[in-house]
mmCIF file of C-alpha atoms in Angstrom:
data_model
loop_
_atom_site.group_PDB
_atom_site.id
_atom_site.type_symbol
_atom_site.label_atom_id
_atom_site.label_comp_id
_atom_site.label_asym_id
_atom_site.label_seq_id
_atom_site.Cartn_x
_atom_site.Cartn_y
_atom_site.Cartn_z
ATOM 1 C CA MET F 15 -15.073 -10.409 -24.729
ATOM 2 C CA LYS F 16 -15.798 -13.358 -22.447
ATOM 3 C CA VAL F 17 -13.629 -13.475 -19.338
ATOM 4 C CA ARG F 18 -11.814 -16.789 -19.002
ATOM 5 C CA PRO F 19 -10.929 -18.221 -15.545
ATOM 6 C CA THR F 20 -7.358 -18.775 -16.785
ATOM 7 C CA MET F 21 -6.908 -14.988 -16.765
ATOM 8 C CA ILE F 22 -6.709 -14.993 -12.958
ATOM 9 C CA ARG F 23 -5.489 -18.503 -12.127
ATOM 10 C CA ASN F 24 -1.863 -17.420 -11.702
ATOM 11 C CA ILE F 25 -2.681 -14.507 -9.414
ATOM 12 C CA PRO F 26 -1.610 -15.496 -5.856
ATOM 13 C CA LEU F 27 -4.912 -14.387 -4.305
ATOM 14 C CA PHE F 28 -6.793 -16.955 -6.436
ATOM 15 C CA SER F 29 -4.175 -19.653 -6.998
ATOM 16 C CA GLU F 30 -5.825 -22.181 -4.646
ATOM 17 C CA LEU F 31 -9.305 -21.926 -6.148
ATOM 18 C CA THR F 32 -10.848 -24.801 -8.083
ATOM 19 C CA ASP F 33 -12.036 -24.493 -11.682
ATOM 20 C CA ALA F 34 -15.634 -24.280 -10.456
ATOM 21 C CA GLU F 35 -14.772 -21.471 -8.028
ATOM 22 C CA LEU F 36 -12.917 -19.574 -10.720
ATOM 23 C CA ASP F 37 -15.917 -19.986 -13.035
ATOM 24 C CA LEU F 38 -18.149 -18.499 -10.326
ATOM 25 C CA LEU F 39 -15.804 -15.595 -9.756
ATOM 26 C CA THR F 40 -15.419 -14.679 -13.421
ATOM 27 C CA ALA F 41 -18.987 -15.327 -14.577
ATOM 28 C CA SER F 42 -19.963 -11.664 -14.220
ATOM 29 C CA ALA F 43 -16.482 -10.166 -14.577
ATOM 30 C CA ARG F 44 -15.848 -7.456 -17.133
ATOM 31 C CA GLN F 45 -12.669 -6.805 -19.110
ATOM 32 C CA VAL F 46 -11.986 -3.139 -19.836
ATOM 33 C CA SER F 47 -9.184 -1.212 -21.524
ATOM 34 C CA TYR F 48 -7.989 2.293 -20.700
ATOM 35 C CA PRO F 49 -5.489 4.645 -22.345
ATOM 36 C CA LYS F 50 -2.522 6.064 -20.461
ATOM 37 C CA GLY F 51 -3.422 8.654 -17.836
ATOM 38 C CA ASN F 52 -7.040 7.582 -17.393
ATOM 39 C CA ILE F 53 -8.833 7.628 -14.027
ATOM 40 C CA VAL F 54 -10.178 4.130 -13.287
ATOM 41 C CA PHE F 55 -11.922 5.181 -10.084
ATOM 42 C CA TYR F 56 -11.698 8.069 -7.625
ATOM 43 C CA GLU F 57 -11.236 8.128 -3.879
ATOM 44 C CA GLY F 58 -14.756 8.219 -2.451
ATOM 45 C CA ASP F 59 -16.351 6.161 -5.240
ATOM 46 C CA PRO F 60 -18.403 3.105 -4.173
ATOM 47 C CA GLY F 61 -16.436 -0.141 -4.040
ATOM 48 C CA GLU F 62 -18.348 -2.142 -6.619
ATOM 49 C CA PHE F 63 -15.576 -4.375 -7.935
ATOM 50 C CA LEU F 64 -12.117 -5.798 -7.376
ATOM 51 C CA LEU F 65 -9.686 -4.526 -10.004
ATOM 52 C CA ILE F 66 -7.051 -6.848 -11.520
ATOM 53 C CA VAL F 67 -4.308 -5.645 -13.867
ATOM 54 C CA LEU F 68 -4.115 -7.997 -16.877
ATOM 55 C CA SER F 69 -1.611 -5.833 -18.771
ATOM 56 C CA GLY F 70 -0.091 -2.384 -18.455
ATOM 57 C CA LYS F 71 0.421 -0.514 -15.189
ATOM 58 C CA VAL F 72 -1.659 1.570 -12.790
ATOM 59 C CA LYS F 73 -0.828 3.728 -9.793
ATOM 60 C CA VAL F 74 -2.745 4.115 -6.543
ATOM 61 C CA VAL F 75 -2.684 7.751 -5.471
ATOM 62 C CA LEU F 76 -4.009 10.281 -2.976
ATOM 63 C CA LEU F 77 -4.981 13.584 -4.598
ATOM 64 C CA GLY F 78 -4.844 16.868 -2.674
ATOM 65 C CA GLU F 79 -7.198 19.802 -3.131
ATOM 66 C CA GLY F 80 -4.324 21.847 -4.587
ATOM 67 C CA GLY F 81 -3.542 19.247 -7.237
ATOM 68 C CA GLN F 82 -0.690 17.585 -5.341
ATOM 69 C CA GLU F 83 -0.361 13.819 -5.699
ATOM 70 C CA ILE F 84 1.121 11.122 -3.454
ATOM 71 C CA THR F 85 1.630 7.702 -5.026
ATOM 72 C CA LEU F 86 0.965 4.821 -2.642
ATOM 73 C CA ALA F 87 1.714 1.986 -5.064
ATOM 74 C CA MET F 88 2.590 1.161 -8.660
ATOM 75 C CA LEU F 89 0.871 -2.040 -9.818
ATOM 76 C CA GLY F 90 1.742 -4.117 -12.865
ATOM 77 C CA GLU F 91 0.439 -7.271 -14.514
ATOM 78 C CA GLY F 92 -1.132 -9.731 -12.062
ATOM 79 C CA SER F 93 -1.627 -7.139 -9.310
ATOM 80 C CA PHE F 94 -5.002 -6.227 -7.844
ATOM 81 C CA VAL F 95 -6.498 -3.348 -5.894
ATOM 82 C CA GLY F 96 -9.804 -2.381 -4.338
ATOM 83 C CA GLU F 97 -10.342 -5.322 -2.005
ATOM 84 C CA MET F 98 -10.861 -3.202 1.128
ATOM 85 C CA SER F 99 -14.021 -1.544 -0.186
ATOM 86 C CA LEU F 100 -15.383 -4.928 -1.202
ATOM 87 C CA LEU F 101 -14.986 -6.254 2.320
ATOM 88 C CA ASP F 102 -16.180 -3.330 4.453
ATOM 89 C CA GLY F 103 -18.575 -1.640 2.031
ATOM 90 C CA ALA F 104 -16.892 1.743 2.565
ATOM 91 C CA PRO F 105 -16.032 4.099 -0.321
ATOM 92 C CA ARG F 106 -12.710 3.809 -2.157
ATOM 93 C CA SER F 107 -9.806 4.999 -0.011
ATOM 94 C CA ALA F 108 -7.627 6.132 -2.943
ATOM 95 C CA THR F 109 -7.711 6.968 -6.649
ATOM 96 C CA VAL F 110 -6.423 4.592 -9.340
ATOM 97 C CA VAL F 111 -4.872 5.994 -12.536
ATOM 98 C CA THR F 112 -3.397 4.159 -15.522
ATOM 99 C CA VAL F 113 0.329 4.780 -16.032
ATOM 100 C CA ASP F 114 0.408 2.962 -19.382
ATOM 101 C CA LYS F 115 -2.270 1.716 -21.746
ATOM 102 C CA SER F 116 -3.843 -0.989 -19.594
ATOM 103 C CA THR F 117 -6.261 -3.889 -19.769
ATOM 104 C CA LEU F 118 -8.075 -4.468 -16.486
ATOM 105 C CA LEU F 119 -10.508 -6.996 -15.086
ATOM 106 C CA GLN F 120 -13.390 -5.969 -12.856
ATOM 107 C CA LEU F 121 -14.670 -8.694 -10.525
ATOM 108 C CA PRO F 122 -18.073 -7.666 -9.074
ATOM 109 C CA ARG F 123 -18.402 -7.358 -5.297
ATOM 110 C CA GLU F 124 -21.361 -9.761 -5.087
ATOM 111 C CA GLN F 125 -19.485 -12.715 -6.617
ATOM 112 C CA PHE F 126 -16.375 -11.998 -4.578
ATOM 113 C CA LEU F 127 -18.296 -11.947 -1.281
ATOM 114 C CA GLU F 128 -20.261 -15.071 -2.264
ATOM 115 C CA LEU F 129 -17.013 -16.946 -2.758
ATOM 116 C CA ILE F 130 -15.722 -15.805 0.634
ATOM 117 C CA TRP F 131 -18.974 -16.722 2.381
ATOM 118 C CA ASN F 132 -19.080 -20.230 0.897
ATOM 119 C CA HIS F 133 -15.393 -20.956 1.486
ATOM 120 C CA GLN F 134 -14.647 -19.176 4.733
ATOM 121 C CA GLY F 135 -11.606 -21.224 5.772
ATOM 122 C CA MET F 136 -9.835 -20.713 2.476
ATOM 123 C CA ALA F 137 -10.935 -17.074 2.310
ATOM 124 C CA MET F 138 -9.564 -16.291 5.767
ATOM 125 C CA LYS F 139 -6.197 -17.805 4.900
ATOM 126 C CA MET F 140 -6.132 -15.996 1.570
ATOM 127 C CA LEU F 141 -7.148 -12.583 2.892
ATOM 128 C CA LEU F 142 -5.203 -12.628 6.158
ATOM 129 C CA SER F 143 -1.996 -13.362 4.280
ATOM 130 C CA HIS F 144 -2.702 -10.556 1.833
ATOM 131 C CA MET F 145 -3.808 -8.031 4.463
ATOM 132 C CA SER F 146 -0.783 -8.768 6.644
ATOM 133 C CA ARG F 147 1.500 -8.039 3.706
ATOM 134 C CA ARG F 148 -0.314 -4.782 2.935
ATOM 135 C CA ILE F 149 -0.031 -3.643 6.566
ATOM 136 C CA ARG F 150 3.684 -4.416 6.625
ATOM 137 C CA GLU F 151 4.144 -2.447 3.404
ATOM 138 C CA ALA F 152 2.248 0.496 4.906
ATOM 139 C CA ASP F 153 4.396 0.371 8.055
ATOM 140 C CA GLU F 154 7.549 0.336 5.926
ATOM 141 C CA TYR F 155 6.295 3.280 3.891
ATOM 142 C CA ILE F 156 5.683 5.327 7.055
ATOM 143 C CA ARG F 157 9.105 4.373 8.428
ATOM 144 C CA THR F 158 10.811 5.428 5.207
ATOM 145 C CA LEU F 159 9.113 8.827 5.060
ATOM 146 C CA SER F 160 9.705 9.624 8.721
ATOM 147 C CA MET F 161 13.235 8.269 9.318
ATOM 148 C CA PHE F 162 15.237 8.749 6.102
ATOM 149 C CA ASP F 163 16.520 11.649 4.033
ATOM 150 C CA VAL F 164 15.831 11.926 0.302
ATOM 151 C CA TYR F 165 18.700 9.530 -0.536
ATOM 152 C CA GLY F 166 17.406 6.796 1.767
ATOM 153 C CA ARG F 167 13.829 7.348 0.712
ATOM 154 C CA THR F 168 14.811 7.037 -2.957
ATOM 155 C CA VAL F 169 16.770 3.805 -2.437
ATOM 156 C CA ARG F 170 14.115 2.212 -0.224
ATOM 157 C CA CYS F 171 11.397 3.139 -2.709
ATOM 158 C CA LEU F 172 13.383 1.444 -5.482
ATOM 159 C CA ILE F 173 13.797 -1.664 -3.319
ATOM 160 C CA ARG F 174 10.031 -1.814 -2.750
ATOM 161 C CA LEU F 175 9.426 -1.512 -6.488
ATOM 162 C CA ALA F 176 11.882 -4.349 -7.114
ATOM 163 C CA GLN F 177 10.129 -6.537 -4.548
ATOM 164 C CA GLN F 178 6.818 -5.924 -6.306
ATOM 165 C CA GLN F 179 8.486 -7.207 -9.492
ATOM 166 C CA GLY F 180 9.541 -10.361 -7.650
ATOM 167 C CA VAL F 181 13.281 -9.539 -7.521
ATOM 168 C CA ARG F 182 15.142 -11.212 -4.654
ATOM 169 C CA ASN F 183 18.836 -10.979 -5.597
ATOM 170 C CA SER F 184 20.674 -9.653 -2.512
ATOM 171 C CA GLU F 185 23.923 -8.822 -4.348
ATOM 172 C CA ARG F 186 22.358 -6.271 -6.655
ATOM 173 C CA ILE F 187 18.798 -5.476 -7.558
ATOM 174 C CA VAL F 188 17.626 -4.637 -11.062
ATOM 175 C CA ILE F 189 14.412 -2.655 -11.501
ATOM 176 C CA SER F 190 13.536 -3.479 -15.096
ATOM 177 C CA ASP F 191 10.446 -1.273 -15.381
ATOM 178 C CA ARG F 192 12.305 1.955 -14.678
ATOM 179 C CA PRO F 193 10.194 4.680 -13.033
ATOM 180 C CA SER F 194 10.630 8.315 -13.975
ATOM 181 C CA HIS F 195 12.017 10.826 -11.478
ATOM 182 C CA LYS F 196 8.553 12.385 -11.350
ATOM 183 C CA GLU F 197 7.012 9.035 -10.397
ATOM 184 C CA LEU F 198 9.658 8.450 -7.718
ATOM 185 C CA ALA F 199 9.083 11.926 -6.317
ATOM 186 C CA SER F 200 5.368 11.240 -6.003
ATOM 187 C CA MET F 201 6.080 7.973 -4.168
ATOM 188 C CA ILE F 202 8.423 9.518 -1.573
ATOM 189 C CA SER F 203 6.638 12.857 -1.185
ATOM 190 C CA CYS F 204 9.286 15.260 -2.454
ATOM 191 C CA SER F 205 10.027 17.273 -5.589
ATOM 192 C CA ARG F 206 11.231 15.833 -8.883
ATOM 193 C CA GLU F 207 14.302 18.072 -8.641
ATOM 194 C CA SER F 208 15.192 16.527 -5.266
ATOM 195 C CA VAL F 209 14.981 13.018 -6.724
ATOM 196 C CA THR F 210 17.126 14.028 -9.698
ATOM 197 C CA ARG F 211 19.811 15.426 -7.380
ATOM 198 C CA ALA F 212 19.618 12.349 -5.142
ATOM 199 C CA MET F 213 19.961 9.950 -8.086
ATOM 200 C CA THR F 214 22.979 11.903 -9.350
ATOM 201 C CA VAL F 215 24.722 11.683 -5.966
ATOM 202 C CA LEU F 216 23.827 7.987 -5.548
ATOM 203 C CA GLN F 217 25.286 7.211 -8.982
ATOM 204 C CA GLU F 218 28.442 9.228 -8.316
ATOM 205 C CA ASN F 219 29.012 7.262 -5.094
ATOM 206 C CA GLY F 220 28.436 3.842 -6.634
ATOM 207 C CA TYR F 221 25.145 3.046 -4.945
ATOM 208 C CA VAL F 222 23.076 3.111 -8.122
ATOM 209 C CA SER F 223 23.616 2.766 -11.873
ATOM 210 C CA THR F 224 21.125 3.198 -14.689
ATOM 211 C CA THR F 225 20.391 2.295 -18.299
ATOM 212 C CA LYS F 226 17.621 3.586 -20.546
ATOM 213 C CA THR F 227 15.213 0.993 -19.173
ATOM 214 C CA GLU F 228 16.703 -0.175 -15.840
ATOM 215 C CA ILE F 229 17.905 1.023 -12.455
ATOM 216 C CA ILE F 230 20.497 -1.158 -10.709
ATOM 217 C CA LEU F 231 20.946 -1.004 -6.941
ATOM 218 C CA GLU F 232 24.366 -2.240 -5.806
ATOM 219 C CA ARG F 233 24.850 -4.243 -2.617
ATOM 220 C CA ARG F 234 26.343 -1.286 -0.744
ATOM 221 C CA ALA F 235 23.059 0.584 -1.214
ATOM 222 C CA LEU F 236 21.155 -2.358 0.278
ATOM 223 C CA GLU F 237 23.560 -2.630 3.213
ATOM 224 C CA HIS F 238 23.424 1.096 3.940
ATOM 225 C CA TYR F 239 19.704 1.747 3.503
ATOM 226 C CA TRP F 240 18.056 -1.634 4.166
ATOM 227 C CA ASN F 241 20.229 -3.053 6.965
ATOM 228 C CA LEU F 242 21.209 -6.015 4.834
ATOM 229 C CA GLY F 243 24.054 -8.024 6.323
#
């Protein structure tokens, strides 16, 4: 299937590109589909392409020798991953796995670097903004793991997920794509049983409520765990 430039026009990283630049970027792109639970690439693989999520959901994980897994990010439609390897030529720093049946777009490294080289001013603005956000997210992740108990880590993880979905309501936050307790546990480096107990306590104390498909964070949870005034 031919890759159309309109597939990536609404992605923030490419929103300022012209039609000609988008044509260049997608000329050699490849659209691929994966079933749920499929490895897209492993940590240590060569960074040959930028990966864009067209539909479905993927997770970025670190895998331990004993089979343990730490989830660094959950990425839905319009998200992208793999840019670091494209820029520095180093191997992949994490493994990407599909959470749902997913359709992905692979943008080859050569075309991506050509665009950056020919449009350096725009590329610097585009990449610096993105890299700064990624560094802030990494700092927040480290802060959460090192300074909060399982209740705070659970709430702050849910807030990060909501922000990735574009939610900005300060009164209450609704996470519409509800993660499982197992997925939350992987993201905050604890057991599924600990997350289940934490969610029960948070619900009993009015910090969190749930439906079959949503998790709702009340304002008191934001004030207590996110220093929201």
